[in-house]
Coordinates of C-alpha atoms in Angstrom, one line a residue:
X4 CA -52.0 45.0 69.8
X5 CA -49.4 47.4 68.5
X6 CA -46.3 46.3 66.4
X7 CA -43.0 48.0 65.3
X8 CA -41.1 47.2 62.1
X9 CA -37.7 47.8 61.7
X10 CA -35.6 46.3 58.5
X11 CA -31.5 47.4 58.6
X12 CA -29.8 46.3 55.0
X13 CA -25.9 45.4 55.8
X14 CA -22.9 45.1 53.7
X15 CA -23.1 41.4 53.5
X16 CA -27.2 40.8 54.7
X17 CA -30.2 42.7 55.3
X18 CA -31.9 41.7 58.3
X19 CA -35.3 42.4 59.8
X20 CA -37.5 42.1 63.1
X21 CA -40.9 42.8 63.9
X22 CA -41.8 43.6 67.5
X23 CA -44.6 44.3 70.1
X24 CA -44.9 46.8 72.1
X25 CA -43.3 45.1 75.2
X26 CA -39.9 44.7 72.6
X27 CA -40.4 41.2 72.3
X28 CA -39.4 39.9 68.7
X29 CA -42.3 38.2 66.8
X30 CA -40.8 37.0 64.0
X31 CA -37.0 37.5 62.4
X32 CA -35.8 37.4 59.1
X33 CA -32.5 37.5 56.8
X34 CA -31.2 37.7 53.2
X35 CA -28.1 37.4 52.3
X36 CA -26.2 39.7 49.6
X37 CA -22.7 40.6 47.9
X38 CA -20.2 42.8 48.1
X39 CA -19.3 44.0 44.6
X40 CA -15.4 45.0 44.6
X41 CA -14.8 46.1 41.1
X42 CA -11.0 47.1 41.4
X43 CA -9.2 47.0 44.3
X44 CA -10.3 49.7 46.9
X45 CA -13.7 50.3 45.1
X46 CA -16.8 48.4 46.9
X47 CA -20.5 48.4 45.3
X48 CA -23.9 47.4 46.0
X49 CA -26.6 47.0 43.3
X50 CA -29.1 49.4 45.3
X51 CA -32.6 47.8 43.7
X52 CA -31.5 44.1 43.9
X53 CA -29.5 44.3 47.3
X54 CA -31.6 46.7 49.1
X55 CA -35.2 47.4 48.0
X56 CA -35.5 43.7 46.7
X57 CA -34.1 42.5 50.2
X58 CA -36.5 45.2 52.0
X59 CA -39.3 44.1 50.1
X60 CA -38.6 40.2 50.6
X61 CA -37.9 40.5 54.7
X62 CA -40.8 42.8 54.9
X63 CA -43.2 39.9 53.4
X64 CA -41.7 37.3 55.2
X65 CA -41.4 38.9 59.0
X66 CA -45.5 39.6 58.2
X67 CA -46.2 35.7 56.9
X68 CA -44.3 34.4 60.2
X69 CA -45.5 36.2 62.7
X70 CA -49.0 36.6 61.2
X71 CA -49.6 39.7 62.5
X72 CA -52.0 41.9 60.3
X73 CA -50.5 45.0 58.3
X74 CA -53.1 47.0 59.9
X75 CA -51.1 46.2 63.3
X76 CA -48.2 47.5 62.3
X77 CA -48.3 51.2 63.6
X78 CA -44.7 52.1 62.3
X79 CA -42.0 51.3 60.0
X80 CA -38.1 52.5 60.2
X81 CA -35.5 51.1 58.0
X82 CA -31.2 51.9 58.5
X83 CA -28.9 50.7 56.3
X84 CA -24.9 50.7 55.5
X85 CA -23.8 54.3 55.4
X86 CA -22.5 56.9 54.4
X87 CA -23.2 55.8 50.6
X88 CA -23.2 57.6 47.7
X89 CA -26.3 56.7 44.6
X90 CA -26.8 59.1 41.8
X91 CA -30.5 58.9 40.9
X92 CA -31.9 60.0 37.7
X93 CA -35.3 61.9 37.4
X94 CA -37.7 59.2 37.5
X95 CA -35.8 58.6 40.5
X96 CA -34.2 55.3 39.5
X97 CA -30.4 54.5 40.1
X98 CA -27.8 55.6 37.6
X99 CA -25.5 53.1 38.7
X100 CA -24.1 50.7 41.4
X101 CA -24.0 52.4 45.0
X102 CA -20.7 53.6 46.2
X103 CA -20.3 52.2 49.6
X104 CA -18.8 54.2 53.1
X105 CA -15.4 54.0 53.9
X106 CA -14.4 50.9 52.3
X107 CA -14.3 52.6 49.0
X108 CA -11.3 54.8 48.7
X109 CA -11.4 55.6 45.0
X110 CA -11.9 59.3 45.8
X111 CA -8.6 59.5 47.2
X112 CA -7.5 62.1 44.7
X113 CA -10.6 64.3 45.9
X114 CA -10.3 63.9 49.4
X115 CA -6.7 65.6 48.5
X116 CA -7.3 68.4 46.4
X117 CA -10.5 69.4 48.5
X118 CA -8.5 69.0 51.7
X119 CA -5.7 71.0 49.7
X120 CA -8.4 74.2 48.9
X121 CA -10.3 74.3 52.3
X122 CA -8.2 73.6 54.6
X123 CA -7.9 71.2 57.2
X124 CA -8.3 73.4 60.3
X125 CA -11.3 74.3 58.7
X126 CA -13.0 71.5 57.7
X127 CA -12.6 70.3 61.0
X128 CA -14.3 73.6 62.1
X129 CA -17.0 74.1 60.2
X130 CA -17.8 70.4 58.7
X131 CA -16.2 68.7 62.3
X132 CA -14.5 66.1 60.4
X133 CA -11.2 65.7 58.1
X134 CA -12.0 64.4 54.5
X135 CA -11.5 60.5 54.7
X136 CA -12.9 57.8 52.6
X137 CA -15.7 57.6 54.7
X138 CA -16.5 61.3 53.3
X139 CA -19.3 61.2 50.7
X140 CA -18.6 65.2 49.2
X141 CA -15.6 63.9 47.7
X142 CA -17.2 61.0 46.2
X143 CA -19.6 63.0 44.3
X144 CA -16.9 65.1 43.0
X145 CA -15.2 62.1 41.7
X146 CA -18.7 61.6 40.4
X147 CA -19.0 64.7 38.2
X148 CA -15.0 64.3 37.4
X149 CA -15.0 60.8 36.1
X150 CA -18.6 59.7 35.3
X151 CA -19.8 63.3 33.7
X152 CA -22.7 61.9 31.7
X153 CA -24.1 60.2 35.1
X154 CA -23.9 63.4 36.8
X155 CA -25.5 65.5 34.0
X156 CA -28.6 62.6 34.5
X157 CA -28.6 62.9 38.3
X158 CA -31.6 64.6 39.6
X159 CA -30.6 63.7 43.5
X160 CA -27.9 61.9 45.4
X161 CA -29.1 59.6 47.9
X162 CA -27.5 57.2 50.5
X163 CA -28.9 53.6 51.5
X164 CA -31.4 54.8 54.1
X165 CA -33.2 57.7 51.5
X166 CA -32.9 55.0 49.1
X167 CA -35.0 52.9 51.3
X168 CA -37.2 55.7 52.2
X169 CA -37.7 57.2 49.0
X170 CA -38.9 53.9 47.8
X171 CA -41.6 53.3 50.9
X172 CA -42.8 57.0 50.4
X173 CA -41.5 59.0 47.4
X174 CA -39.6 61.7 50.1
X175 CA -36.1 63.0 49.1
X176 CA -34.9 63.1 52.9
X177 CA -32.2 62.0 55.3
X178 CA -31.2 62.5 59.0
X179 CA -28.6 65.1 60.2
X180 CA -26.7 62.1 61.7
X181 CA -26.1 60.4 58.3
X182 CA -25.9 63.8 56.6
X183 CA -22.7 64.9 58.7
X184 CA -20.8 62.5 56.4
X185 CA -21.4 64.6 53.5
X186 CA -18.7 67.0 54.4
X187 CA -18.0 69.1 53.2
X188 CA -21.2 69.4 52.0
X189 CA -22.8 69.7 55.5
X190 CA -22.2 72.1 58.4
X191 CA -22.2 71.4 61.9
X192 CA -22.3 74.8 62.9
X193 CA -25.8 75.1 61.1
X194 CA -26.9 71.8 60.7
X195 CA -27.5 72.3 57.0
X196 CA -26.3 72.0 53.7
X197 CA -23.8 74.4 52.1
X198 CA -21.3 75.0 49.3
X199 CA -19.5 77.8 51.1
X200 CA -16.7 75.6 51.1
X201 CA -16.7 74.2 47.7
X202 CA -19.5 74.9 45.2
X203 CA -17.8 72.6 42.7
X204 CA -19.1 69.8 44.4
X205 CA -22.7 69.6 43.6
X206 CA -25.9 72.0 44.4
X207 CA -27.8 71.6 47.5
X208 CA -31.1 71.2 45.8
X209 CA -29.6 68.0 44.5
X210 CA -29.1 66.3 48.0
X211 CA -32.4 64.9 50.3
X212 CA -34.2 67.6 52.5
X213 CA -32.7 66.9 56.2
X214 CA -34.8 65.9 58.8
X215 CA -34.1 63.9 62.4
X216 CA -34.2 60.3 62.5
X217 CA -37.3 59.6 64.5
X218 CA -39.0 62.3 62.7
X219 CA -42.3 60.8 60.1
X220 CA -40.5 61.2 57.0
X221 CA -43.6 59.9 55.2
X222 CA -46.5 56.9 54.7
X223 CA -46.1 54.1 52.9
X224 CA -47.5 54.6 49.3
X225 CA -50.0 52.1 47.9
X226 CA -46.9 50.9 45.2
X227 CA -44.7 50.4 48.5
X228 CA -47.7 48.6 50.0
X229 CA -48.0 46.4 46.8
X230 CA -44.5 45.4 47.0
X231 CA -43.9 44.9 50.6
X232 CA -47.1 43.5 52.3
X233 CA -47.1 46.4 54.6
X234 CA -50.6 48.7 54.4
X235 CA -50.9 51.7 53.0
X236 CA -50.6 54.8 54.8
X237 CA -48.4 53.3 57.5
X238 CA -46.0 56.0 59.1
X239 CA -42.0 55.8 58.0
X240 CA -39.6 57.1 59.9
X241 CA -36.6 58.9 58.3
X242 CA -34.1 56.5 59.3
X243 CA -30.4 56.6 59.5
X244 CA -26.8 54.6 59.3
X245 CA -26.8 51.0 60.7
X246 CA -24.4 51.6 63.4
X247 CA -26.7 54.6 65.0
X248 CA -29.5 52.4 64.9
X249 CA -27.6 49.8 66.5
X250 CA -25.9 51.8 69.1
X251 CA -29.6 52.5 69.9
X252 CA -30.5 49.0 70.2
X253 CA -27.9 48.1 72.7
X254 CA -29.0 51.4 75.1
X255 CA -26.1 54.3 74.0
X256 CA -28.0 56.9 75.5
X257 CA -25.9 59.5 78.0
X258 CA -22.5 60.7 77.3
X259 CA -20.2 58.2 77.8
X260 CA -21.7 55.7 76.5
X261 CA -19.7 53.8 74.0
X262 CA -20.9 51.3 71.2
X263 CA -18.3 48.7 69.9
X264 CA -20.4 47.1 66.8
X265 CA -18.8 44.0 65.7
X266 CA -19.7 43.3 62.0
X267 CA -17.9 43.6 58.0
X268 CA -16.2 46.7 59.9
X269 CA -15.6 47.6 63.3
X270 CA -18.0 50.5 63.7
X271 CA -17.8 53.0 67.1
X272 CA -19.8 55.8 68.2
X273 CA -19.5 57.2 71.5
X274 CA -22.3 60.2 72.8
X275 CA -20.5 63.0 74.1
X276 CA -21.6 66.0 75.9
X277 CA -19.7 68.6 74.0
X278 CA -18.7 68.2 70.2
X279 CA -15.1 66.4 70.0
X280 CA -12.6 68.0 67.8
X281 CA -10.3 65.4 67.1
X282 CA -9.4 64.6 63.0
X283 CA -9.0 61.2 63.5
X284 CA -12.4 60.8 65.0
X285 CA -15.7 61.8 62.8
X286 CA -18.3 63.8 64.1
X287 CA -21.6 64.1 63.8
X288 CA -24.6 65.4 65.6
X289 CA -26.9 62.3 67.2
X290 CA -29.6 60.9 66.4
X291 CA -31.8 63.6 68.6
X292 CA -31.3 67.4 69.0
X293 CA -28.7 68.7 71.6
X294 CA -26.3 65.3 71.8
X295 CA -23.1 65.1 70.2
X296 CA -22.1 61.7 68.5
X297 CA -17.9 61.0 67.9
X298 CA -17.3 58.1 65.7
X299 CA -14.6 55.9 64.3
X300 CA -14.1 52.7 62.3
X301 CA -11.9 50.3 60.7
X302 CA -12.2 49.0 57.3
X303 CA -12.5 45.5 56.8
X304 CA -12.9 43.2 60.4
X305 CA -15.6 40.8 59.6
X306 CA -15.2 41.0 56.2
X307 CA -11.7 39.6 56.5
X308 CA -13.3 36.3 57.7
X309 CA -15.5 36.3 54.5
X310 CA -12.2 36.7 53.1
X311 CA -10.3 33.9 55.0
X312 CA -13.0 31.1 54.4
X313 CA -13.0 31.6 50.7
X314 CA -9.4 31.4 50.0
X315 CA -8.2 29.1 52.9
X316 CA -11.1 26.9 53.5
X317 CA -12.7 26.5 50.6
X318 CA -12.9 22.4 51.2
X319 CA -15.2 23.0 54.4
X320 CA -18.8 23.1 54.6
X321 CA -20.1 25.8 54.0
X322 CA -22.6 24.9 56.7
X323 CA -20.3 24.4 59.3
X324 CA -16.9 26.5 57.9
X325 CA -17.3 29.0 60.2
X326 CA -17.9 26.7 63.4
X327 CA -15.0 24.4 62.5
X328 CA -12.4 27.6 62.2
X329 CA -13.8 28.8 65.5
X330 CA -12.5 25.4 66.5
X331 CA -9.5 25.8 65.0
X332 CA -8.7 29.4 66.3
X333 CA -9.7 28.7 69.8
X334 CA -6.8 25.7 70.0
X335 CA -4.1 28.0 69.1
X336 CA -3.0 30.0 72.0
X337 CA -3.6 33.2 72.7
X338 CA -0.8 35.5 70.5
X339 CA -1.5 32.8 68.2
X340 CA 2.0 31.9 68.6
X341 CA 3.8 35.1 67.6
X342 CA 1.4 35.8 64.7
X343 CA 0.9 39.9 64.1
X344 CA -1.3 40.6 61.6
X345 CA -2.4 44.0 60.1
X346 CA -6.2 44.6 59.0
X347 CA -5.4 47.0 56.4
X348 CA -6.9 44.9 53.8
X349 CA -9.1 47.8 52.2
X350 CA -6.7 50.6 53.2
X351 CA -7.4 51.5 56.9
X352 CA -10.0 54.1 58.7
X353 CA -9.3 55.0 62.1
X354 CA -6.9 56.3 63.6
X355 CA -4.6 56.2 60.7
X356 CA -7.1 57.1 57.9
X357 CA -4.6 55.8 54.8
X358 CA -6.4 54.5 51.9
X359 CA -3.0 52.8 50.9
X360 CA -2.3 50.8 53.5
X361 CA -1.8 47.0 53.1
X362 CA -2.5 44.2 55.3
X363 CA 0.1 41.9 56.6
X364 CA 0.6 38.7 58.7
X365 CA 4.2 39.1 60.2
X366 CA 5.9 36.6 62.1
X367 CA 5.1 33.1 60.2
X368 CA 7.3 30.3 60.4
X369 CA 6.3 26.0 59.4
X370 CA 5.2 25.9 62.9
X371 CA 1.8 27.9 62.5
X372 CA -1.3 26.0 61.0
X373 CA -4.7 27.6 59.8
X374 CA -6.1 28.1 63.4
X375 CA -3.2 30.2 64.3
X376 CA -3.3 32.5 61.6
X377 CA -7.5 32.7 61.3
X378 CA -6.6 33.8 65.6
X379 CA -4.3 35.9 64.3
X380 CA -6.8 37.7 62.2
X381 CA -9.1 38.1 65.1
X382 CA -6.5 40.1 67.7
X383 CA -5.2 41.8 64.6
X384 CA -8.4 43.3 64.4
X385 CA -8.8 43.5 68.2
X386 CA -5.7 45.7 68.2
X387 CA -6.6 47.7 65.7
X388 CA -9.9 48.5 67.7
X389 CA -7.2 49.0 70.7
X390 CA -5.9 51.5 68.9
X391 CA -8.8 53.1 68.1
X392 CA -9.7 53.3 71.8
X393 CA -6.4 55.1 72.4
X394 CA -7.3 57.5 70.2
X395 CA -10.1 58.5 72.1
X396 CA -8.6 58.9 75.4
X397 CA -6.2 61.4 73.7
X398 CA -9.0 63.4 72.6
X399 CA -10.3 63.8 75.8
X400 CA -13.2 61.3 75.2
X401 CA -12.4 58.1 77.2
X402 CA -15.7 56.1 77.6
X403 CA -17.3 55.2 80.3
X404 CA -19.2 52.3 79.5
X405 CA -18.6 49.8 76.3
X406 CA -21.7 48.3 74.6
X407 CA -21.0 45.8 72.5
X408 CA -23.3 44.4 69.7
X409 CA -23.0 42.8 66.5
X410 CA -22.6 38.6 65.3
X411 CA -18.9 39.4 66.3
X412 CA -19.8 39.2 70.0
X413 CA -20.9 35.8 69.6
X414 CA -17.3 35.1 68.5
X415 CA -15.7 34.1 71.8
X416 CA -12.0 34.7 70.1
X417 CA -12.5 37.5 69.1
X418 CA -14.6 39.2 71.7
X419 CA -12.1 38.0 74.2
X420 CA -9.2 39.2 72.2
X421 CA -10.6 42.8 72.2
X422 CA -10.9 43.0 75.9
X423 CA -7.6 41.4 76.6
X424 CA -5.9 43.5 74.3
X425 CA -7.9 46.7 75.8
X426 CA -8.2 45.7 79.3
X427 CA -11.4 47.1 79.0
X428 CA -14.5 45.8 80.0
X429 CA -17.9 44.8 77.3
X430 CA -21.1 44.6 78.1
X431 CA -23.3 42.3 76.1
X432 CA -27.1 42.8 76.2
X433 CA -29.6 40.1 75.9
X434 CA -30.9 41.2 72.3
X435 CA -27.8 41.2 69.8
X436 CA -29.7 41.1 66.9
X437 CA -28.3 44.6 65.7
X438 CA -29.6 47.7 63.9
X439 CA -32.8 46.5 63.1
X440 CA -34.0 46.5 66.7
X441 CA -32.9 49.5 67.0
X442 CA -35.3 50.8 64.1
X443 CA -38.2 49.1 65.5
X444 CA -37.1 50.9 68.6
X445 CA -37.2 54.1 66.7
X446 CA -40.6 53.3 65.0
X447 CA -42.1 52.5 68.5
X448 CA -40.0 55.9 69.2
X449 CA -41.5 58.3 66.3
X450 CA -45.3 57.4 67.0
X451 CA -45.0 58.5 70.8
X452 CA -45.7 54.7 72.0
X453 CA -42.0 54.5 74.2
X454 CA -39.9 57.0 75.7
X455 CA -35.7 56.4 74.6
X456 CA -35.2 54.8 78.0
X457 CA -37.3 52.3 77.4
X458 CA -34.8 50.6 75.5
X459 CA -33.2 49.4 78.5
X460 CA -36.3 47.5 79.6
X461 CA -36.8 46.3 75.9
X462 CA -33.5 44.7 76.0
X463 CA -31.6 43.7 79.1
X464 CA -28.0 43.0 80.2
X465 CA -27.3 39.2 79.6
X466 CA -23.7 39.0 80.5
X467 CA -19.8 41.0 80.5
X468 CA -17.0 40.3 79.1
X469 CA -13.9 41.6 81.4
X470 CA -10.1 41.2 80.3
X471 CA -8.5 38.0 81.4
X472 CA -5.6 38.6 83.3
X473 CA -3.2 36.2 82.4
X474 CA -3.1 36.8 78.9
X475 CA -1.9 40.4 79.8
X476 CA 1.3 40.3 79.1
X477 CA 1.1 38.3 75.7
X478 CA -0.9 40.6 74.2
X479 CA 1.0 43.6 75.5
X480 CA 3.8 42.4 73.8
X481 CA 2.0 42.0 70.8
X482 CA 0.3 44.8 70.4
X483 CA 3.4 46.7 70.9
X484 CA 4.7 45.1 67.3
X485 CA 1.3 46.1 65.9
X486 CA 1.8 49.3 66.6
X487 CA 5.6 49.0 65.1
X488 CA 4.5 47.7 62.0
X489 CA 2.5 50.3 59.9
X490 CA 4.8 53.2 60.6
X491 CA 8.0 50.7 59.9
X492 CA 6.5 49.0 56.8
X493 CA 4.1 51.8 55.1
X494 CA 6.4 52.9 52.3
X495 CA 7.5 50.2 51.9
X496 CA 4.1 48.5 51.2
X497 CA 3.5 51.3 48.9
X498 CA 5.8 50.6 47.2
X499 CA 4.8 46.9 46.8
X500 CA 1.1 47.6 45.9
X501 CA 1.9 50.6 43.3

């Protein structure tokens, strides 16, 4: 029997299946990590202890539970939370805490005086994406500017998946899709790494050697096999971001096709046929030659009920917290009785890409109890994702088919919530376990034992969720003061957080 590895390390939890060759999940596994915020607007992950350790612990376990021998195991791919940004000295071990995606907007000063000497017309040209905080070129320039003795050390800058990879096989590499983030360090035009546009940044020979996700990016070396269970020699693929692995999962294959990941952020990526040129959209080429990928995000969803338990809820179970909130969100009605709230609670992403803005709950009065505002916090961030979908019929790019994947989709609240605020349609697939199905997928993928639409028989459609009429109007009058309040309020909450 033939069996299919895939381990994805989130911003909260790293999470693991193993597979057969029919998709069916053997065993499952899950450790739990933190999110380091520093300062305000910084995020961190300790890349040994909150990835390799949690690689190497899942790894072990999924191969104890299931009992299947290492032998068996034909492939391994790994994705992880991206883009990142680790400095790595040259024995190849981490000069300091990761940098995280687009949570962390300490670059901002970067992203402005890079934007400021290219140009934005061209970086949207040549790199296919505005600068954002999502953008890892400007946070290796903020790098070399404020940590110069880390820099001088740095021997390679890695994101969380070449972390990963580097560790199973000693390759420097990553996949054009993850790489596309780098801007504007990366091309799309070539599909390689350049400093035409700013050799100030960093030399290419410092950044991983590119390569397609389901490509072999190595075998496991006999350290990696000491450390994670797994046998030597066993084929690695070279990976990518979580949500590409996820979109995977769910079957995002054909243009049109739209994943809506619920998770610590909303995550979307929707294939396209031709490249979308939009700068409040990122682009990136897919995970295989010839498809075009157009993504978006917001900053903190999920992670704002982290949030919420800890400071409201602190005298619940921890157990049981998050089903007792549920509770208390799904008696408040929908609206949650006038309650707007704003996400911006790490800045925002998509569409408005300001690192400054500030989250907000508008409308409160000695009426609304806990369960109204934890709703509130749920069609806050389904308006929010709303507005994101606008975004992408103005670009030309409306979708033809929403995947939805992700714990958030076994929120009912919430899920609802997005499609009543969007009118739009979800479809839920029997298998919401996330990215790593997806890279088992892609290890069944990269060793020639499944074609891509296999996925589709690997994981079935379970159910939909379609918008429920009657709440129509509420939420059309809501998210009309959503979309009132940033533009009203930003200066103002500039001002405020200064």
């Amino acid at each position: 029997m033939r069996y299919y590895l895939g381990i994805d390390v989130g911003t909260f939890e790293s999470k693991g299946v193993l597979v057969d060759g029919e998709g069916r999940i053997m065993a499952s596994a899950a450790k739990p990590h933190k999110l380091i915020v520093p300062r305000p607007g910084w995020a961190e992950h300790r890349p040994r202890e909150d990835w390799w350790d949690d690689f190497t612990f899942i790894s072990r376990k999924l191969i104890a539970d299931s009992g299947v021998a290492p032998a068996d195991i034909k492939a391994v791919a790994t994705s992880a939370i991206g883009p990142c940004m680790l400095p790595v000295g040259h024995n190849d071990e981490p000069l300091m805490n990761a940098i995280l995606y687009g949570v962390d907007a300490r670059a901002h000063r970067e992203i402005a005086d890079l934007t400021a000497t290219i140009g934005e017309d061209v970086l949207l040209d040549r790199c296919g994406n505005a600068l954002t905080s999502q953008s890892v070129g400007p946070k290796i320039l903020w790098l070399r500017r404020n940590r110069p003795d880390l820099f001088a050390q740095t021997k390679k800058i890695l994101t969380s998946t070449s972390y990963l990879v580097h560790k199973l096989t000693g390759a420097h590499v990553i996949d054009h899709y993850s790489a596309a983030n780098s801007s504007p360090l990366y091309l799309v035009d070539k599909q390689d790494w350049s400093t035409e546009l700013s050799s100030e940044i960093i030399e290419v020979e410092r950044l991983p050697a590119l390569a397609w996700t389901s490509d072999i990016a190595g075998h496991v070396s006999k350290t990696a096999a000491e450390q994670t269970g797994l046998a030597e020699g066993t084929p690695v693929t070279t990976g990518t971001i979580d949500a590409g692995a996820e979109a995977l999962s769910v079957g995002v294959l054909e243009s049109g096709d739209m994943l809506l990941m619920y998770g610590s952020t909303i995550f979307i990526i929707e294939i396209t046929e031709a490249r979308v040129r939009d700068a409040r959209l990122w682009y990136a080429p897919w995970l295989f030659p010839g498809q075009h990928a157009s993504m978006s995000g917001l900053s903190t969803s999920g992670t704002l009920s982290h949030w919420f338990r800890e400071q409201f809820a602190r005298e619940l179970d921890p157990a049981t917290a998050v089903v007792t909130l549920a509770e208390e969100a799904a008696g408040s009605p929908p609206g949650a009785k006038g309650l707007v709230l704003l996400p911006y609670f790490s800045g925002e992403r998509t569409p408005i890409h300001d690192p400054h803005a500030k989250g907000m709950i508008f409308g409160l009065d000695l009426t609304h109890a806990r369960g109204d505002i934890y709703r509130a916090l749920f069609e806050g961030i389904a308006c929010g994702t709303n507005h994101v979908f606008e975004t992408y019929v103005d670009a030309g790019a409306d979708p033809r088919a929403i995947l939805a994947a992700g714990g958030g989709t076994k929120n009912k609240v919430w899920a609802q919530a997005t499609s009543d605020v969007s009118g739009r349609t979800q479809i839920v697939r029997e298998k919401t376990v996330g990215a790593s199905y997806g890279d088992a997928f892609l290890a069944a993928l990269a060793v020639g034992d499944v074609r891509r639409e296999d996925i589709k028989t690997w994981n079935l459609v379970a159910y939909e969720i379609a918008a429920d009429p009657e709440n129509a109007e509420v939420y059309r009058r809501q998210y009309g003061v959503f979309k009132e309040l940033y533009p009203r309020t930003k200066d103002l909450m500039r001002t405020v957080g200064s």
